[in-house]
Amino acid sequence: MSFSTLKLSAPILTALADLGYEKPTAIQNKAIPHVLSGRDIIAAAQTGTGKTASFVLPLLEQLNSRYKKTNQKLRGKRIRALILVPTRELAVQVEANVVQYAQHLDISSMAMYGGVDAQAQKQRLIWGIDILVATPGRLLDMAHQRALYFDELDMLVLDEADRMLDMGFIDDINKIIERLPEQRQNLLFSATMSEDVRGLAKRTIHKPVELSIAGDQASKPKIQQWLVTVDKTNKSALLSHMIKELSWQQALVFIETKHGAAKLVSQLEKRGITAECIHSGRTQDIREKILSDFKSGNIKFLVATGIAARGLDIGELSLVVNYDLPAQVDDYIHRIGRTGRAGATGEAVSLVAKDNFRELCAIESRLGHIIERKEFSEFPVKKVVPVSVLNFVPKNVKAKNSQSKSTQTRSSKPRNSSPRSTSSRSNPGQNPRARSPWSAK
Ligand code: AMP
């Protein structure tokens, strides 16, 4: 299917052609017609599937035909569409997409998030904004200060709903929704469909069409996953070794703490590898500068804490490294979703110490398969990481994961064969409760 068969009008089709988008992704094919027909939707779609365009394009189409063609003016401090996102990085990224897709339309947009001076944002709201992309906390502050009103709003998008709930935004989201007009179209996108997300959808969304891109081979990011077991004290040396040995050109390296990020950068630099770090302790300006340097290739290795890295759209990224395994399985899935985007091939490598065994079990149980292991003879492991039990379900998520149904599995073969692969000894069968990260429900 092409974009023109999706009934998008000429200015949008031109913008897509300018961007080199040739055909819609699976989620775009599924979502756009429903959104254009005015239905509410709830969609399970990972980052990297083209989900942003799947709501932004029909939203632009609707706003354009409803208001712009008829030249209806927006009142001051009003907005027509609200896209709620969990982080400022995602707000910036989504709004940048809006600007790209709306480049031939007369539709205004703005990203609004905390951590920066509110005055400039208030100023921009004075004349009204068609599409506001906002994080919940700052949005609510602005509403309390009467810097913005929702009475002209008719579209709400909850993007990365699972992440907003994980980050504790539920109260803010509820307060925002209470202020919105009853008559509106609602779109909810989430990488995972937990009970909490379904609860939010139930309260917010009316008779939605449920979409999932599960089982759609074409839309699955192609990600090769492998791991190296390592003693904790050897992690930075091993990472440096891998960077050199495997001739890695660029990678996004995930780490748990701010302090750890700064330390790793200096350890890498001592070994002649230039790197930068991005975390919540750095100012927005610095983060943006680092991110643009990383995108342009001036920064080769970017060490990022999970929260800071959330929402980064780095088109060409081919490699992510989990220097620390995340505590939550969803975070692992989001992280590896940074690579293999929109059809590209990607590679996700994890460094796993014995202390991470619990997290590893949870991740592999969710994937439904053991991740291929490799060894580097220069780094023999003293504290061996056992082979996971695939039906492991961490206590705190037992209830949430009990809905998991799919038994789909994927094998993963690393691109570079120089280190010794040990995965063949370790695949004790599939977990009937396991869920592939690409099977969305
Ligand atoms: P998203 O899942 O929205 O974060 O999108 C992931 C990446 O895919 C972004 O860099 C988009 O610009 C890109 N993208 C989205 N839709 C398409 C498409 N139909 N063709 C090519 N690239 C796309």
Coordinates of C-alpha atoms and ligand atoms in Angstrom, one line a residue:
M1 CA 0.0 0.0 0.0
S2 CA 1.2 3.5 -0.7
F3 CA 0.6 6.7 1.4
S4 CA -1.7 8.1 -1.3
T5 CA -4.1 5.1 -0.9
L6 CA -4.4 6.1 2.8
K7 CA -6.3 9.3 1.7
L8 CA -3.7 11.7 2.9
S9 CA -3.7 15.0 1.0
A10 CA -1.1 16.5 -1.3
P11 CA 0.8 18.7 1.2
I12 CA 1.4 15.7 3.5
L13 CA 2.3 13.4 0.7
T14 CA 4.8 15.9 -0.5
A15 CA 6.4 16.1 3.0
L16 CA 6.6 12.3 3.1
A17 CA 8.3 12.2 -0.3
D18 CA 10.7 15.0 0.8
L19 CA 11.6 12.7 3.8
G20 CA 12.1 9.7 1.5
Y21 CA 9.3 7.7 3.1
E22 CA 8.3 5.3 0.3
K23 CA 5.5 3.3 1.9
P24 CA 3.7 3.2 5.1
T25 CA 4.8 0.8 7.9
A26 CA 2.4 -1.8 9.3
I27 CA 1.2 0.4 12.1
Q28 CA 0.7 3.3 9.8
N29 CA -1.4 1.1 7.4
K30 CA -3.5 -0.1 10.3
A31 CA -3.9 3.1 12.3
I32 CA -4.3 5.9 9.7
P33 CA -7.6 4.8 8.2
H34 CA -9.2 4.4 11.7
V35 CA -8.0 7.7 12.9
L36 CA -9.2 9.5 9.8
S37 CA -12.6 8.0 10.3
G38 CA -12.7 9.5 13.7
R39 CA -12.5 6.4 15.8
D40 CA -10.6 6.1 19.1
I41 CA -7.8 3.6 18.9
I42 CA -5.6 1.7 21.3
A43 CA -2.5 0.5 19.6
A44 CA 0.3 -1.8 20.8
A45 CA 3.4 -0.6 18.9
Q46 CA 7.0 -0.3 19.8
T47 CA 9.3 2.6 19.2
G48 CA 10.9 2.1 15.8
T49 CA 7.8 0.9 14.0
G50 CA 6.8 4.3 12.7
K51 CA 4.2 4.8 15.3
T52 CA 4.7 8.5 15.6
A53 CA 3.7 9.1 12.0
S54 CA 0.8 6.7 12.4
F55 CA -0.9 9.3 14.7
V56 CA 0.7 12.5 13.5
L57 CA -0.2 12.1 9.9
P58 CA -4.0 11.6 10.3
L59 CA -4.0 14.2 13.0
L60 CA -2.6 16.8 10.6
E61 CA -5.0 15.7 7.9
Q62 CA -8.0 16.1 10.3
L63 CA -6.9 19.5 11.6
N64 CA -6.2 20.7 8.1
S65 CA -9.5 19.7 6.7
R66 CA -11.5 20.7 9.8
Y67 CA -10.0 24.1 10.5
K68 CA -7.5 25.3 8.0
K69 CA -9.5 24.8 4.8
T70 CA -12.4 26.7 6.5
N71 CA -10.0 29.2 7.9
Q72 CA -11.2 28.9 11.5
K73 CA -9.1 30.9 13.8
L74 CA -7.9 29.4 17.1
R75 CA -8.4 31.5 20.2
G76 CA -5.5 32.5 22.4
K77 CA -4.2 30.0 25.0
R78 CA -6.1 27.3 23.2
I79 CA -4.9 24.0 21.6
R80 CA -6.6 21.7 19.2
A81 CA -4.6 18.5 19.7
L82 CA -2.6 17.3 22.7
I83 CA 0.1 14.7 22.5
L84 CA 1.1 13.6 26.0
V85 CA 4.5 12.0 26.2
P86 CA 6.6 10.7 29.1
T87 CA 9.9 12.7 28.6
R88 CA 11.2 16.0 27.3
E89 CA 13.4 14.1 24.8
L90 CA 10.3 12.4 23.4
A91 CA 8.4 15.7 23.4
V92 CA 11.2 17.3 21.3
Q93 CA 11.4 14.3 19.0
V94 CA 7.7 14.0 18.4
E95 CA 7.3 17.7 17.8
A96 CA 10.2 17.7 15.4
N97 CA 8.3 15.0 13.5
V98 CA 5.1 17.1 13.5
V99 CA 7.1 20.0 12.0
Q100 CA 8.6 17.7 9.3
Y101 CA 5.2 16.3 8.3
A102 CA 3.5 19.7 8.5
Q103 CA 6.1 21.5 6.5
H104 CA 3.6 22.3 3.7
L105 CA 0.7 23.0 6.0
D106 CA -0.2 26.0 8.1
I107 CA -0.3 24.1 11.4
S108 CA 1.5 25.3 14.4
S109 CA 3.1 23.1 17.0
M110 CA 5.1 23.3 20.2
A111 CA 7.0 21.0 22.5
M112 CA 6.4 21.7 26.2
Y113 CA 8.3 20.1 29.0
G114 CA 9.7 20.8 32.5
G115 CA 13.3 21.5 33.5
V116 CA 13.4 24.7 31.4
D117 CA 12.1 28.2 32.0
A118 CA 8.3 28.3 31.6
Q119 CA 8.1 31.9 30.5
A120 CA 9.0 31.3 26.8
Q121 CA 6.5 28.5 26.6
K122 CA 3.8 30.7 28.1
Q123 CA 4.6 33.3 25.6
R124 CA 4.1 31.0 22.7
L125 CA 0.8 29.8 24.1
I126 CA -0.7 33.2 24.0
W127 CA -1.6 33.0 20.3
G128 CA -2.8 29.4 20.6
I129 CA -1.1 26.3 19.2
D130 CA -2.7 23.7 17.0
I131 CA -0.7 20.7 18.2
L132 CA 0.9 20.7 21.7
V133 CA 3.3 17.9 22.5
A134 CA 3.8 18.0 26.3
T135 CA 5.0 16.1 29.3
P136 CA 2.2 15.8 32.0
G137 CA 3.8 17.7 34.8
R138 CA 4.6 20.9 32.9
L139 CA 1.3 20.8 31.1
L140 CA -0.6 20.6 34.4
D141 CA 1.4 23.5 35.8
M142 CA 0.5 25.6 32.8
A143 CA -3.1 24.7 33.1
H144 CA -3.1 25.7 36.8
Q145 CA -1.5 29.0 35.9
R146 CA -4.2 29.6 33.3
A147 CA -1.6 29.8 30.6
L148 CA -3.7 27.4 28.6
Y149 CA -7.3 26.1 28.3
F150 CA -8.6 22.9 26.8
D151 CA -12.0 24.0 25.6
E152 CA -11.1 23.9 21.9
L153 CA -9.3 20.6 22.1
D154 CA -10.7 17.7 20.1
M155 CA -7.9 15.2 19.8
L156 CA -5.8 13.5 22.6
V157 CA -2.9 11.2 22.0
L158 CA -1.3 9.3 24.9
D159 CA 2.1 8.2 23.5
E160 CA 4.2 5.6 25.2
A161 CA 1.4 5.2 27.8
D162 CA 3.2 2.3 29.5
R163 CA 6.2 4.5 30.1
M164 CA 4.1 7.4 31.4
L165 CA 2.6 5.0 34.0
D166 CA 6.0 3.5 34.9
M167 CA 7.2 7.0 35.5
G168 CA 4.4 7.7 38.0
F169 CA 2.4 10.2 35.8
I170 CA -1.0 8.5 36.4
D171 CA -2.3 11.2 38.8
D172 CA -1.2 14.0 36.5
I173 CA -2.7 12.3 33.5
N174 CA -6.0 11.8 35.3
K175 CA -6.1 15.4 36.3
I176 CA -5.4 16.5 32.7
I177 CA -8.1 14.2 31.3
E178 CA -10.7 15.6 33.8
R179 CA -10.1 19.0 32.3
L180 CA -10.6 18.0 28.7
P181 CA -13.9 18.3 26.7
E182 CA -15.9 15.1 26.7
Q183 CA -16.2 15.2 23.0
R184 CA -12.8 14.3 21.6
Q185 CA -11.0 11.7 19.7
N186 CA -8.5 9.6 21.8
L187 CA -5.5 7.6 20.6
L188 CA -3.4 5.6 22.9
F189 CA -0.1 4.1 21.9
S190 CA 1.9 1.8 24.2
A191 CA 4.8 -0.6 23.6
T192 CA 3.4 -3.0 26.1
M193 CA -0.3 -3.6 27.1
S194 CA -0.1 -4.1 30.9
E195 CA -3.2 -4.1 33.1
D196 CA -2.4 -0.5 34.1
V197 CA -2.4 0.6 30.5
R198 CA -5.7 -1.2 29.9
G199 CA -7.1 0.5 33.0
L200 CA -6.1 3.9 31.7
A201 CA -7.6 3.1 28.3
K202 CA -10.8 2.0 29.8
R203 CA -11.2 5.3 31.7
T204 CA -10.1 7.5 28.8
I205 CA -11.1 5.9 25.6
H206 CA -14.5 5.2 24.1
K207 CA -15.2 2.0 22.2
P208 CA -11.7 1.9 20.7
V209 CA -10.4 -0.1 17.8
E210 CA -7.6 -2.2 19.1
L211 CA -4.6 -2.5 16.9
S212 CA -1.5 -4.6 17.3
I213 CA 1.3 -5.3 14.9
A214 CA 2.0 -8.6 16.5
G215 CA 3.0 -11.3 14.1
D216 CA 3.6 -8.9 11.3
Q217 CA 7.0 -10.0 10.1
A218 CA 7.5 -7.0 7.9
S219 CA 7.2 -4.6 10.7
K220 CA 9.5 -6.4 13.1
P221 CA 12.7 -4.6 13.7
K222 CA 15.5 -7.0 12.8
I223 CA 17.6 -7.0 15.9
Q224 CA 20.5 -9.4 16.6
Q225 CA 20.8 -9.9 20.3
W226 CA 23.7 -11.4 22.1
L227 CA 25.4 -11.2 25.5
V228 CA 28.7 -11.5 27.2
T229 CA 29.0 -12.7 30.8
V230 CA 31.6 -10.8 32.7
D231 CA 32.8 -10.2 36.3
K232 CA 31.5 -6.8 37.4
T233 CA 35.0 -5.3 37.9
N234 CA 36.0 -6.1 34.3
K235 CA 33.0 -4.5 32.6
S236 CA 34.7 -1.3 31.4
A237 CA 37.8 -3.1 30.2
L238 CA 35.6 -5.6 28.4
L239 CA 33.6 -2.9 26.7
S240 CA 36.8 -1.1 25.6
H241 CA 38.1 -4.5 24.3
M242 CA 34.9 -5.2 22.4
I243 CA 34.9 -1.7 20.8
K244 CA 38.4 -2.2 19.5
E245 CA 38.3 -5.9 18.7
L246 CA 34.9 -5.8 16.9
S247 CA 35.7 -2.4 15.3
W248 CA 32.5 -0.8 16.5
Q249 CA 32.0 2.5 14.9
Q250 CA 29.2 3.9 17.0
A251 CA 27.0 2.7 19.9
L252 CA 24.5 3.9 22.4
V253 CA 25.6 2.4 25.7
F254 CA 22.9 2.1 28.5
I255 CA 24.0 2.4 32.1
E256 CA 22.0 2.6 35.3
T257 CA 23.3 5.6 37.1
K258 CA 24.5 9.2 36.4
H259 CA 27.6 8.6 38.4
G260 CA 28.3 5.3 36.6
A261 CA 27.9 7.1 33.2
A262 CA 30.5 9.8 34.0
K263 CA 32.9 7.1 35.4
L264 CA 32.5 4.9 32.3
V265 CA 33.2 7.9 30.0
S266 CA 36.5 8.6 31.8
Q267 CA 37.4 4.9 31.8
L268 CA 36.8 4.6 28.1
E269 CA 38.8 7.8 27.5
K270 CA 41.7 6.4 29.5
R271 CA 41.8 3.6 27.0
G272 CA 41.8 6.0 24.0
I273 CA 38.0 5.8 23.2
T274 CA 36.3 9.1 23.1
A275 CA 32.8 9.1 24.6
E276 CA 30.2 11.4 26.0
C277 CA 27.4 10.9 28.5
I278 CA 23.8 12.0 28.7
H279 CA 21.8 11.9 31.9
S280 CA 19.2 13.8 33.9
G281 CA 22.0 15.8 35.6
R282 CA 22.9 17.5 32.4
T283 CA 21.1 20.6 31.2
Q284 CA 18.7 20.4 28.3
D285 CA 21.0 22.5 26.1
I286 CA 24.0 20.2 26.7
R287 CA 21.8 17.1 26.1
E288 CA 20.6 18.5 22.8
K289 CA 24.1 19.4 21.7
I290 CA 25.4 16.0 22.6
L291 CA 22.6 14.3 20.9
S292 CA 23.0 16.2 17.7
D293 CA 26.8 15.5 17.8
F294 CA 26.0 11.8 18.2
K295 CA 23.5 11.9 15.4
S296 CA 26.1 13.6 13.1
G297 CA 28.7 11.0 14.0
N298 CA 31.0 13.5 15.9
I299 CA 30.4 11.5 19.1
K300 CA 31.0 7.8 18.6
F301 CA 30.0 6.4 21.9
L302 CA 27.2 7.8 23.9
V303 CA 26.7 6.5 27.4
A304 CA 23.2 7.2 28.6
T305 CA 21.0 6.5 31.6
G306 CA 17.7 4.8 30.8
I307 CA 15.6 7.8 31.4
A308 CA 17.8 10.2 29.5
A309 CA 17.9 7.9 26.5
R310 CA 14.2 7.4 26.4
G311 CA 12.7 9.0 23.3
L312 CA 15.9 9.6 21.5
D313 CA 15.3 9.1 17.8
I314 CA 18.7 8.3 16.3
G315 CA 17.9 7.2 12.7
E316 CA 21.1 5.4 11.8
L317 CA 21.7 3.6 15.1
S318 CA 22.9 0.1 14.5
L319 CA 24.2 -0.9 17.9
V320 CA 23.0 -0.6 21.4
V321 CA 24.9 -1.9 24.4
N322 CA 23.4 -2.7 27.8
Y323 CA 26.4 -2.0 30.0
D324 CA 23.9 -2.6 32.8
L325 CA 20.9 -4.8 32.3
P326 CA 17.8 -2.8 33.2
A327 CA 15.7 -3.9 36.2
Q328 CA 12.5 -4.0 34.1
V329 CA 12.0 -6.2 31.1
D330 CA 10.0 -3.5 29.3
D331 CA 13.1 -1.3 29.5
Y332 CA 15.2 -3.9 27.8
I333 CA 12.7 -4.1 25.0
H334 CA 12.5 -0.3 24.7
R335 CA 16.3 -0.1 24.7
I336 CA 16.9 -2.6 22.0
G337 CA 14.1 -1.0 20.0
R338 CA 16.5 2.0 19.6
T339 CA 18.2 -0.1 17.0
G340 CA 16.7 -1.9 14.0
R341 CA 14.4 1.0 13.4
A342 CA 12.1 1.2 10.4
G343 CA 13.4 -1.9 8.7
A344 CA 17.1 -1.4 9.4
T345 CA 19.2 -4.2 10.9
G346 CA 20.4 -3.6 14.4
E347 CA 22.5 -5.3 17.1
A348 CA 21.9 -5.3 20.8
V349 CA 24.7 -6.5 23.1
S350 CA 24.4 -6.9 26.9
L351 CA 27.2 -7.2 29.5
V352 CA 25.8 -9.6 32.2
A353 CA 27.4 -10.1 35.6
K354 CA 26.3 -12.8 38.1
D355 CA 24.4 -10.1 40.0
N356 CA 22.2 -9.6 37.0
F357 CA 21.0 -13.2 36.8
R358 CA 17.5 -12.3 38.0
E359 CA 17.1 -9.6 35.4
L360 CA 18.5 -11.9 32.7
C361 CA 16.0 -14.7 33.6
A362 CA 13.1 -12.2 33.4
I363 CA 14.3 -10.8 30.0
E364 CA 14.9 -14.2 28.5
S365 CA 11.6 -15.5 29.8
R366 CA 9.8 -12.7 28.1
L367 CA 11.7 -13.1 24.9
G368 CA 10.9 -16.8 25.0
H369 CA 14.4 -17.8 24.2
I370 CA 17.9 -17.8 25.6
I371 CA 20.0 -14.9 24.3
E372 CA 23.1 -16.2 22.5
R373 CA 26.2 -15.9 24.7
K374 CA 29.7 -15.1 23.5
E375 CA 33.0 -15.3 25.4
F376 CA 36.2 -13.3 25.0
S377 CA 39.1 -15.5 26.1
E378 CA 40.9 -12.4 27.4
F379 CA 38.1 -12.0 30.0
P380 CA 37.6 -15.3 31.7
V381 CA 34.7 -15.2 34.1
K382 CA 35.2 -16.1 37.8
K383 CA 31.6 -15.6 38.9
V384 CA 29.7 -17.7 36.3
V385 CA 26.2 -16.6 35.3
P386 CA 24.0 -19.6 35.3
V387 CA 21.8 -20.5 32.3
S388 CA 18.3 -18.9 32.8
V389 CA 15.2 -20.8 33.7
L390 CA 12.8 -19.7 31.0
N391 CA 9.6 -19.7 32.9
F392 CA 10.9 -17.2 35.4
V393 CA 8.4 -14.5 36.3
P394 CA 9.6 -11.9 38.8
K395 CA 7.3 -11.7 41.8
N396 CA 6.2 -8.1 41.4
V397 CA 5.2 -8.6 37.7
K398 CA 3.6 -12.1 38.1
A399 CA 0.1 -10.7 38.0
K400 CA 0.8 -8.3 35.1
N401 CA 2.4 -10.9 32.9
S402 CA -0.1 -13.6 33.5
Q403 CA -1.9 -12.4 30.4
S404 CA 1.1 -13.2 28.2
K405 CA 0.1 -15.8 25.6
S406 CA 2.4 -15.9 22.6
T407 CA 4.9 -18.7 22.3
Q408 CA 6.6 -17.1 19.4
T409 CA 10.4 -17.4 19.5
R410 CA 13.3 -15.9 17.6
S411 CA 16.8 -17.0 17.5
S412 CA 19.5 -14.5 17.4
K413 CA 22.8 -14.8 15.7
P414 CA 25.5 -12.2 16.2
R415 CA 26.9 -10.5 13.2
N416 CA 30.5 -10.8 14.2
S417 CA 31.7 -14.3 14.7
S418 CA 35.1 -13.6 16.1
P419 CA 34.3 -14.2 19.8
R420 CA 33.3 -17.8 20.7
S421 CA 29.6 -18.4 20.7
T422 CA 28.3 -20.6 23.5
S423 CA 24.6 -20.4 23.0
S424 CA 24.2 -23.9 21.5
R425 CA 24.7 -25.4 24.9
S426 CA 22.0 -23.4 26.5
N427 CA 18.5 -23.6 25.1
P428 CA 16.5 -25.7 27.4
G429 CA 13.2 -25.3 25.7
Q430 CA 10.6 -22.7 25.3
N431 CA 8.5 -21.1 27.9
P432 CA 4.8 -21.5 27.3
R433 CA 4.1 -18.2 29.0
A434 CA 6.9 -16.4 27.2
R435 CA 6.1 -13.4 25.1
S436 CA 8.1 -12.1 22.2
P437 CA 8.8 -8.4 22.5
W438 CA 7.5 -8.0 19.0
S439 CA 4.2 -9.7 19.7
A440 CA 2.4 -6.8 21.1
K441 CA -0.3 -8.1 23.2
Ligands
AMP1 P1 9.0 5.9 15.4 O1 8.6 4.4 15.7 O2 7.8 6.7 15.3 O3 9.9 6.4 16.5 O4 9.8 6.0 14.0 C1 11.0 5.4 13.8 C2 11.7 6.0 12.7 O5 11.1 5.5 11.4 C3 11.8 7.5 12.6 O6 13.1 7.9 12.3 C4 10.9 7.9 11.5 O7 11.3 9.0 10.8 C5 11.0 6.6 10.6 N1 9.8 6.3 9.8 C6 8.5 6.4 10.2 N2 7.7 6.0 9.2 C7 8.5 5.7 8.1 C8 8.2 5.2 6.8 N3 6.9 5.0 6.4 N4 9.2 5.0 6.0 C9 10.5 5.2 6.4 N5 10.8 5.7 7.6 C10 9.8 5.9 8.5

